[in-house]
Amino acid sequence: MVQIADNYVAGRVGALLPKEELKDLQPVQDYTARLLPSILSLTRVVAAAAVVAIFAGAGTWVASRFGIPPSFAALPAVALATVLFPALVSVVTPQAK
């Protein structure tokens, strides 16, 4: 324990344990580093799809109240999806670095 404290005080945070204790151990893979971006991308896509669906529902409701043909009811949702599509593609598709 004293050696860990000495290494911490010396600023060797990445090497707190002595090498003798680490020689037979295998590193553990961090799955959350790969899982979190996927979950965030999926959440963004689902949220955007929900917004488009709400706009489609609102357009249908307004069209039914004012006697507008149903073919025009989804135009606000189509316009919103057209605006959101590039943002969705840039979120889901990894960018080249």
Tab-separated table of N, CA, C and O in Angstrom:
chain	number	residue	atom	x	y	z
A	1	MET	N	0.812	-1.185	0.000
A	1	MET	CA	0.000	0.000	0.000
A	1	MET	C	0.863	1.258	0.000
A	1	MET	O	0.509	2.249	-0.615
A	2	VAL	N	1.987	1.174	0.682
A	2	VAL	CA	2.892	2.312	0.749
A	2	VAL	C	3.477	2.596	-0.637
A	2	VAL	O	3.609	3.762	-1.033
A	3	GLN	N	3.794	1.539	-1.371
A	3	GLN	CA	4.364	1.731	-2.704
A	3	GLN	C	3.345	2.384	-3.635
A	3	GLN	O	3.700	3.237	-4.448
A	4	ILE	N	2.071	2.011	-3.535
A	4	ILE	CA	1.024	2.640	-4.354
A	4	ILE	C	0.919	4.128	-4.004
A	4	ILE	O	0.840	4.980	-4.892
A	5	ALA	N	0.954	4.445	-2.724
A	5	ALA	CA	0.879	5.842	-2.302
A	5	ALA	C	2.095	6.626	-2.779
A	5	ALA	O	1.974	7.768	-3.239
A	6	ASP	N	3.282	6.004	-2.721
A	6	ASP	CA	4.488	6.682	-3.194
A	6	ASP	C	4.417	6.944	-4.696
A	6	ASP	O	4.803	8.021	-5.170
A	7	ASN	N	3.937	5.958	-5.455
A	7	ASN	CA	3.805	6.146	-6.904
A	7	ASN	C	2.785	7.237	-7.230
A	7	ASN	O	2.975	8.019	-8.161
A	8	TYR	N	1.713	7.298	-6.465
A	8	TYR	CA	0.702	8.336	-6.684
A	8	TYR	C	1.281	9.716	-6.399
A	8	TYR	O	1.087	10.658	-7.176
A	9	VAL	N	1.977	9.842	-5.309
A	9	VAL	CA	2.578	11.123	-4.942
A	9	VAL	C	3.621	11.535	-5.969
A	9	VAL	O	3.760	12.717	-6.291
A	10	ALA	N	4.350	10.555	-6.530
A	10	ALA	CA	5.371	10.857	-7.531
A	10	ALA	C	4.767	11.192	-8.894
A	10	ALA	O	5.480	11.583	-9.808
A	11	GLY	N	3.432	11.038	-9.031
A	11	GLY	CA	2.786	11.380	-10.289
A	11	GLY	C	2.717	10.236	-11.273
A	11	GLY	O	2.341	10.431	-12.426
A	12	ARG	N	3.052	9.026	-10.872
A	12	ARG	CA	2.982	7.864	-11.762
A	12	ARG	C	1.612	7.206	-11.605
A	12	ARG	O	1.494	6.064	-11.166
A	13	VAL	N	0.579	7.919	-12.015
A	13	VAL	CA	-0.790	7.460	-11.833
A	13	VAL	C	-1.072	6.237	-12.704
A	13	VAL	O	-1.820	5.349	-12.320
A	14	GLY	N	-0.475	6.154	-13.866
A	14	GLY	CA	-0.677	5.013	-14.743
A	14	GLY	C	0.101	3.784	-14.321
A	14	GLY	O	-0.077	2.713	-14.892
A	15	ALA	N	0.971	3.904	-13.353
A	15	ALA	CA	1.793	2.783	-12.893
A	15	ALA	C	1.813	2.741	-11.368
A	15	ALA	O	2.864	2.786	-10.745
A	16	LEU	N	0.642	2.640	-10.770
A	16	LEU	CA	0.578	2.630	-9.315
A	16	LEU	C	1.067	1.305	-8.728
A	16	LEU	O	1.743	1.285	-7.706
A	17	LEU	N	0.728	0.192	-9.383
A	17	LEU	CA	1.125	-1.118	-8.865
A	17	LEU	C	2.522	-1.483	-9.360
A	17	LEU	O	2.931	-1.094	-10.456
A	18	PRO	N	3.237	-2.265	-8.586
A	18	PRO	CA	4.556	-2.711	-9.044
A	18	PRO	C	4.427	-3.684	-10.223
A	18	PRO	O	3.457	-4.429	-10.330
A	19	LYS	N	5.405	-3.688	-11.120
A	19	LYS	CA	5.357	-4.524	-12.323
A	19	LYS	C	5.337	-6.007	-11.981
A	19	LYS	O	4.786	-6.809	-12.731
A	20	GLU	N	5.921	-6.394	-10.873
A	20	GLU	CA	5.944	-7.813	-10.503
A	20	GLU	C	4.529	-8.348	-10.268
A	20	GLU	O	4.237	-9.501	-10.549
A	21	GLU	N	3.651	-7.529	-9.740
A	21	GLU	CA	2.289	-7.958	-9.469
A	21	GLU	C	1.419	-7.978	-10.719
A	21	GLU	O	0.360	-8.595	-10.737
A	22	LEU	N	1.847	-7.309	-11.772
A	22	LEU	CA	1.050	-7.206	-12.990
A	22	LEU	C	1.498	-8.153	-14.095
A	22	LEU	O	0.818	-8.260	-15.117
A	23	LYS	N	2.603	-8.869	-13.945
A	23	LYS	CA	3.184	-9.614	-15.059
A	23	LYS	C	2.313	-10.765	-15.554
A	23	LYS	O	2.322	-11.082	-16.723
A	24	ASP	N	1.511	-11.413	-14.703
A	24	ASP	CA	0.685	-12.541	-15.134
A	24	ASP	C	-0.765	-12.166	-15.416
A	24	ASP	O	-1.572	-13.034	-15.734
A	25	LEU	N	-1.101	-10.917	-15.316
A	25	LEU	CA	-2.488	-10.484	-15.499
A	25	LEU	C	-2.753	-10.050	-16.934
A	25	LEU	O	-1.873	-9.527	-17.618
A	26	GLN	N	-3.986	-10.260	-17.385
A	26	GLN	CA	-4.422	-9.822	-18.709
A	26	GLN	C	-5.276	-8.562	-18.542
A	26	GLN	O	-6.111	-8.497	-17.631
A	27	PRO	N	-5.103	-7.574	-19.401
A	27	PRO	CA	-5.928	-6.370	-19.280
A	27	PRO	C	-7.390	-6.671	-19.611
A	27	PRO	O	-7.687	-7.514	-20.451
A	28	VAL	N	-8.282	-5.988	-18.943
A	28	VAL	CA	-9.711	-6.150	-19.165
A	28	VAL	C	-10.143	-5.148	-20.220
A	28	VAL	O	-9.772	-3.975	-20.173
A	29	GLN	N	-10.939	-5.619	-21.182
A	29	GLN	CA	-11.407	-4.737	-22.239
A	29	GLN	C	-12.577	-3.905	-21.741
A	29	GLN	O	-13.501	-4.422	-21.101
A	30	ASP	N	-12.557	-2.615	-22.046
A	30	ASP	CA	-13.616	-1.706	-21.630
A	30	ASP	C	-14.685	-1.653	-22.717
A	30	ASP	O	-14.496	-1.034	-23.762
A	31	TYR	N	-15.793	-2.347	-22.481
A	31	TYR	CA	-16.867	-2.393	-23.474
A	31	TYR	C	-17.706	-1.129	-23.475
A	31	TYR	O	-18.344	-0.821	-24.467
A	32	THR	N	-17.724	-0.397	-22.374
A	32	THR	CA	-18.538	0.815	-22.334
A	32	THR	C	-18.001	1.888	-23.272
A	32	THR	O	-18.766	2.712	-23.752
A	33	ALA	N	-16.707	1.855	-23.547
A	33	ALA	CA	-16.137	2.854	-24.456
A	33	ALA	C	-16.667	2.664	-25.872
A	33	ALA	O	-16.755	3.621	-26.637
A	34	ARG	N	-17.033	1.423	-26.230
A	34	ARG	CA	-17.594	1.186	-27.557
A	34	ARG	C	-19.112	1.222	-27.542
A	34	ARG	O	-19.735	1.529	-28.555
A	35	LEU	N	-19.722	0.924	-26.416
A	35	LEU	CA	-21.168	0.828	-26.341
A	35	LEU	C	-21.839	2.193	-26.214
A	35	LEU	O	-22.884	2.436	-26.818
A	36	LEU	N	-21.256	3.095	-25.470
A	36	LEU	CA	-21.874	4.393	-25.215
A	36	LEU	C	-22.116	5.210	-26.490
A	36	LEU	O	-23.226	5.730	-26.677
A	37	PRO	N	-21.147	5.343	-27.411
A	37	PRO	CA	-21.443	6.097	-28.637
A	37	PRO	C	-22.566	5.475	-29.469
A	37	PRO	O	-23.370	6.188	-30.063
A	38	SER	N	-22.659	4.149	-29.468
A	38	SER	CA	-23.735	3.491	-30.212
A	38	SER	C	-25.088	3.799	-29.596
A	38	SER	O	-26.061	4.064	-30.303
A	39	ILE	N	-25.158	3.776	-28.278
A	39	ILE	CA	-26.414	4.083	-27.597
A	39	ILE	C	-26.808	5.536	-27.834
A	39	ILE	O	-27.981	5.837	-28.083
A	40	LEU	N	-25.839	6.438	-27.797
A	40	LEU	CA	-26.147	7.851	-28.039
A	40	LEU	C	-26.625	8.082	-29.467
A	40	LEU	O	-27.566	8.851	-29.694
A	41	SER	N	-26.001	7.416	-30.439
A	41	SER	CA	-26.432	7.556	-31.833
A	41	SER	C	-27.848	7.027	-32.014
A	41	SER	O	-28.671	7.649	-32.691
A	42	LEU	N	-28.119	5.869	-31.422
A	42	LEU	CA	-29.462	5.291	-31.527
A	42	LEU	C	-30.494	6.201	-30.868
A	42	LEU	O	-31.586	6.403	-31.407
A	43	THR	N	-30.152	6.792	-29.740
A	43	THR	CA	-31.068	7.698	-29.057
A	43	THR	C	-31.364	8.926	-29.914
A	43	THR	O	-32.513	9.370	-29.994
A	44	ARG	N	-30.349	9.453	-30.574
A	44	ARG	CA	-30.561	10.620	-31.440
A	44	ARG	C	-31.471	10.283	-32.607
A	44	ARG	O	-32.349	11.070	-32.973
A	45	VAL	N	-31.275	9.109	-33.212
A	45	VAL	CA	-32.101	8.709	-34.347
A	45	VAL	C	-33.545	8.498	-33.906
A	45	VAL	O	-34.484	8.941	-34.575
A	46	VAL	N	-33.734	7.835	-32.768
A	46	VAL	CA	-35.093	7.597	-32.272
A	46	VAL	C	-35.772	8.923	-31.925
A	46	VAL	O	-36.952	9.112	-32.233
A	47	ALA	N	-35.043	9.833	-31.324
A	47	ALA	CA	-35.627	11.134	-30.978
A	47	ALA	C	-36.012	11.911	-32.239
A	47	ALA	O	-37.102	12.508	-32.293
A	48	ALA	N	-35.159	11.889	-33.242
A	48	ALA	CA	-35.480	12.590	-34.486
A	48	ALA	C	-36.675	11.945	-35.181
A	48	ALA	O	-37.550	12.648	-35.715
A	49	ALA	N	-36.742	10.614	-35.179
A	49	ALA	CA	-37.883	9.928	-35.784
A	49	ALA	C	-39.168	10.255	-35.025
A	49	ALA	O	-40.237	10.412	-35.635
A	50	ALA	N	-39.086	10.383	-33.711
A	50	ALA	CA	-40.264	10.746	-32.915
A	50	ALA	C	-40.736	12.156	-33.251
A	50	ALA	O	-41.945	12.402	-33.359
A	51	VAL	N	-39.792	13.067	-33.437
A	51	VAL	CA	-40.167	14.440	-33.796
A	51	VAL	C	-40.852	14.464	-35.161
A	51	VAL	O	-41.875	15.133	-35.346
A	52	VAL	N	-40.319	13.712	-36.123
A	52	VAL	CA	-40.934	13.656	-37.454
A	52	VAL	C	-42.328	13.029	-37.358
A	52	VAL	O	-43.283	13.499	-37.995
A	53	ALA	N	-42.471	11.976	-36.549
A	53	ALA	CA	-43.784	11.344	-36.389
A	53	ALA	C	-44.786	12.304	-35.737
A	53	ALA	O	-45.964	12.330	-36.116
A	54	ILE	N	-44.331	13.090	-34.786
A	54	ILE	CA	-45.214	14.075	-34.150
A	54	ILE	C	-45.654	15.122	-35.164
A	54	ILE	O	-46.831	15.515	-35.202
A	55	PHE	N	-44.723	15.564	-36.005
A	55	PHE	CA	-45.089	16.530	-37.041
A	55	PHE	C	-46.083	15.921	-38.025
A	55	PHE	O	-47.011	16.590	-38.472
A	56	ALA	N	-45.896	14.648	-38.375
A	56	ALA	CA	-46.837	13.986	-39.289
A	56	ALA	C	-48.220	13.881	-38.652
A	56	ALA	O	-49.239	14.130	-39.307
A	57	GLY	N	-48.247	13.512	-37.373
A	57	GLY	CA	-49.535	13.435	-36.676
A	57	GLY	C	-50.205	14.791	-36.563
A	57	GLY	O	-51.429	14.911	-36.746
A	58	ALA	N	-49.414	15.809	-36.263
A	58	ALA	CA	-49.978	17.157	-36.162
A	58	ALA	C	-50.492	17.633	-37.517
A	58	ALA	O	-51.561	18.254	-37.601
A	59	GLY	N	-49.745	17.319	-38.571
A	59	GLY	CA	-50.199	17.711	-39.909
A	59	GLY	C	-51.481	17.016	-40.295
A	59	GLY	O	-52.388	17.623	-40.883
A	60	THR	N	-51.611	15.749	-39.964
A	60	THR	CA	-52.830	15.004	-40.260
A	60	THR	C	-54.009	15.554	-39.458
A	60	THR	O	-55.117	15.701	-39.984
A	61	TRP	N	-53.759	15.863	-38.193
A	61	TRP	CA	-54.824	16.399	-37.354
A	61	TRP	C	-55.305	17.756	-37.871
A	61	TRP	O	-56.503	18.004	-37.974
A	62	VAL	N	-54.359	18.634	-38.203
A	62	VAL	CA	-54.731	19.962	-38.712
A	62	VAL	C	-55.446	19.836	-40.049
A	62	VAL	O	-56.436	20.530	-40.314
A	63	ALA	N	-54.967	18.934	-40.898
A	63	ALA	CA	-55.609	18.752	-42.201
A	63	ALA	C	-57.034	18.261	-42.054
A	63	ALA	O	-57.933	18.688	-42.795
A	64	SER	N	-57.276	17.368	-41.094
A	64	SER	CA	-58.636	16.866	-40.910
A	64	SER	C	-59.566	17.955	-40.370
A	64	SER	O	-60.758	17.966	-40.662
A	65	ARG	N	-59.049	18.879	-39.590
A	65	ARG	CA	-59.876	19.956	-39.026
A	65	ARG	C	-60.257	21.004	-40.070
A	65	ARG	O	-61.307	21.618	-39.975
A	66	PHE	N	-59.376	21.241	-41.053
A	66	PHE	CA	-59.623	22.292	-42.035
A	66	PHE	C	-60.036	21.763	-43.397
A	66	PHE	O	-60.134	22.519	-44.352
A	67	GLY	N	-60.250	20.466	-43.508
A	67	GLY	CA	-60.710	19.895	-44.769
A	67	GLY	C	-59.641	19.828	-45.844
A	67	GLY	O	-59.958	19.803	-47.030
A	68	ILE	N	-58.386	19.808	-45.457
A	68	ILE	CA	-57.290	19.705	-46.413
A	68	ILE	C	-57.144	18.237	-46.805
A	68	ILE	O	-57.263	17.351	-45.964
A	69	PRO	N	-56.890	17.934	-48.078
A	69	PRO	CA	-56.732	16.532	-48.490
A	69	PRO	C	-55.592	15.857	-47.714
A	69	PRO	O	-54.572	16.482	-47.410
A	70	PRO	N	-55.761	14.571	-47.388
A	70	PRO	CA	-54.739	13.870	-46.606
A	70	PRO	C	-53.373	13.800	-47.293
A	70	PRO	O	-52.362	13.630	-46.632
A	71	SER	N	-53.346	13.924	-48.613
A	71	SER	CA	-52.053	13.861	-49.298
A	71	SER	C	-51.154	15.036	-48.917
A	71	SER	O	-49.932	14.933	-49.011
A	72	PHE	N	-51.737	16.145	-48.496
A	72	PHE	CA	-50.955	17.308	-48.081
A	72	PHE	C	-50.661	17.307	-46.578
A	72	PHE	O	-49.909	18.143	-46.088
A	73	ALA	N	-51.261	16.385	-45.849
A	73	ALA	CA	-51.156	16.390	-44.391
A	73	ALA	C	-49.741	16.104	-43.906
A	73	ALA	O	-49.316	16.612	-42.877
A	74	ALA	N	-48.994	15.300	-44.639
A	74	ALA	CA	-47.657	14.907	-44.189
A	74	ALA	C	-46.561	15.859	-44.684
A	74	ALA	O	-45.386	15.616	-44.408
A	75	LEU	N	-46.919	16.912	-45.395
A	75	LEU	CA	-45.892	17.823	-45.924
A	75	LEU	C	-45.012	18.434	-44.836
A	75	LEU	O	-43.794	18.526	-45.024
A	76	PRO	N	-45.546	18.857	-43.675
A	76	PRO	CA	-44.631	19.362	-42.641
A	76	PRO	C	-43.641	18.308	-42.166
A	76	PRO	O	-42.471	18.607	-41.926
A	77	ALA	N	-44.094	17.067	-42.045
A	77	ALA	CA	-43.191	15.994	-41.614
A	77	ALA	C	-42.139	15.707	-42.675
A	77	ALA	O	-40.970	15.459	-42.354
A	78	VAL	N	-42.514	15.743	-43.941
A	78	VAL	CA	-41.543	15.510	-45.016
A	78	VAL	C	-40.508	16.628	-45.043
A	78	VAL	O	-39.304	16.376	-45.202
A	79	ALA	N	-40.960	17.864	-44.844
A	79	ALA	CA	-40.016	18.981	-44.814
A	79	ALA	C	-39.066	18.853	-43.629
A	79	ALA	O	-37.853	19.064	-43.768
A	80	LEU	N	-39.577	18.470	-42.482
A	80	LEU	CA	-38.723	18.299	-41.307
A	80	LEU	C	-37.740	17.154	-41.501
A	80	LEU	O	-36.566	17.269	-41.147
A	81	ALA	N	-38.195	16.049	-42.059
A	81	ALA	CA	-37.301	14.914	-42.308
A	81	ALA	C	-36.205	15.290	-43.300
A	81	ALA	O	-35.061	14.851	-43.168
A	82	THR	N	-36.544	16.123	-44.281
A	82	THR	CA	-35.541	16.570	-45.250
A	82	THR	C	-34.466	17.411	-44.577
A	82	THR	O	-33.288	17.313	-44.903
A	83	VAL	N	-34.870	18.208	-43.609
A	83	VAL	CA	-33.906	19.030	-42.887
A	83	VAL	C	-33.087	18.188	-41.913
A	83	VAL	O	-31.883	18.380	-41.760
A	84	LEU	N	-33.731	17.208	-41.261
A	84	LEU	CA	-33.040	16.397	-40.256
A	84	LEU	C	-32.158	15.304	-40.845
A	84	LEU	O	-31.248	14.828	-40.177
A	85	PHE	N	-32.432	14.868	-42.086
A	85	PHE	CA	-31.696	13.732	-42.642
A	85	PHE	C	-30.185	13.937	-42.671
A	85	PHE	O	-29.445	13.044	-42.245
A	86	PRO	N	-29.657	15.071	-43.130
A	86	PRO	CA	-28.188	15.234	-43.104
A	86	PRO	C	-27.619	15.177	-41.691
A	86	PRO	O	-26.543	14.626	-41.469
A	87	ALA	N	-28.345	15.708	-40.731
A	87	ALA	CA	-27.870	15.643	-39.350
A	87	ALA	C	-27.869	14.207	-38.844
A	87	ALA	O	-26.947	13.782	-38.149
A	88	LEU	N	-28.886	13.434	-39.209
A	88	LEU	CA	-28.934	12.029	-38.806
A	88	LEU	C	-27.792	11.231	-39.414
A	88	LEU	O	-27.162	10.418	-38.746
A	89	VAL	N	-27.522	11.466	-40.676
A	89	VAL	CA	-26.449	10.729	-41.341
A	89	VAL	C	-25.107	11.074	-40.721
A	89	VAL	O	-24.264	10.190	-40.501
A	90	SER	N	-24.889	12.333	-40.380
A	90	SER	CA	-23.613	12.716	-39.801
A	90	SER	C	-23.454	12.173	-38.387
A	90	SER	O	-22.349	11.928	-37.937
A	91	VAL	N	-24.547	11.947	-37.662
A	91	VAL	CA	-24.472	11.394	-36.314
A	91	VAL	C	-24.219	9.904	-36.359
A	91	VAL	O	-23.402	9.372	-35.626
A	92	VAL	N	-24.913	9.206	-37.259
A	92	VAL	CA	-24.828	7.747	-37.296
A	92	VAL	C	-23.559	7.279	-37.989
A	92	VAL	O	-22.918	6.316	-37.564
A	93	THR	N	-23.143	7.953	-39.050
A	93	THR	CA	-21.964	7.546	-39.813
A	93	THR	C	-20.726	8.112	-39.175
A	93	THR	O	-20.634	9.310	-38.938
A	94	PRO	N	-19.728	7.268	-38.881
A	94	PRO	CA	-18.496	7.798	-38.309
A	94	PRO	C	-17.769	8.695	-39.314
A	94	PRO	O	-17.715	8.401	-40.505
A	95	GLN	N	-17.236	9.766	-38.815
A	95	GLN	CA	-16.527	10.719	-39.661
A	95	GLN	C	-15.055	10.323	-39.807
A	95	GLN	O	-14.445	9.821	-38.873
A	96	ALA	N	-14.501	10.564	-40.984
A	96	ALA	CA	-13.070	10.291	-41.200
A	96	ALA	C	-12.257	11.347	-40.470
A	96	ALA	O	-12.586	12.527	-40.479
A	97	LYS	N	-11.188	10.898	-39.852
A	97	LYS	CA	-10.337	11.841	-39.113
A	97	LYS	C	-9.012	12.010	-39.785
A	97	LYS	O	-8.498	11.229	-40.458
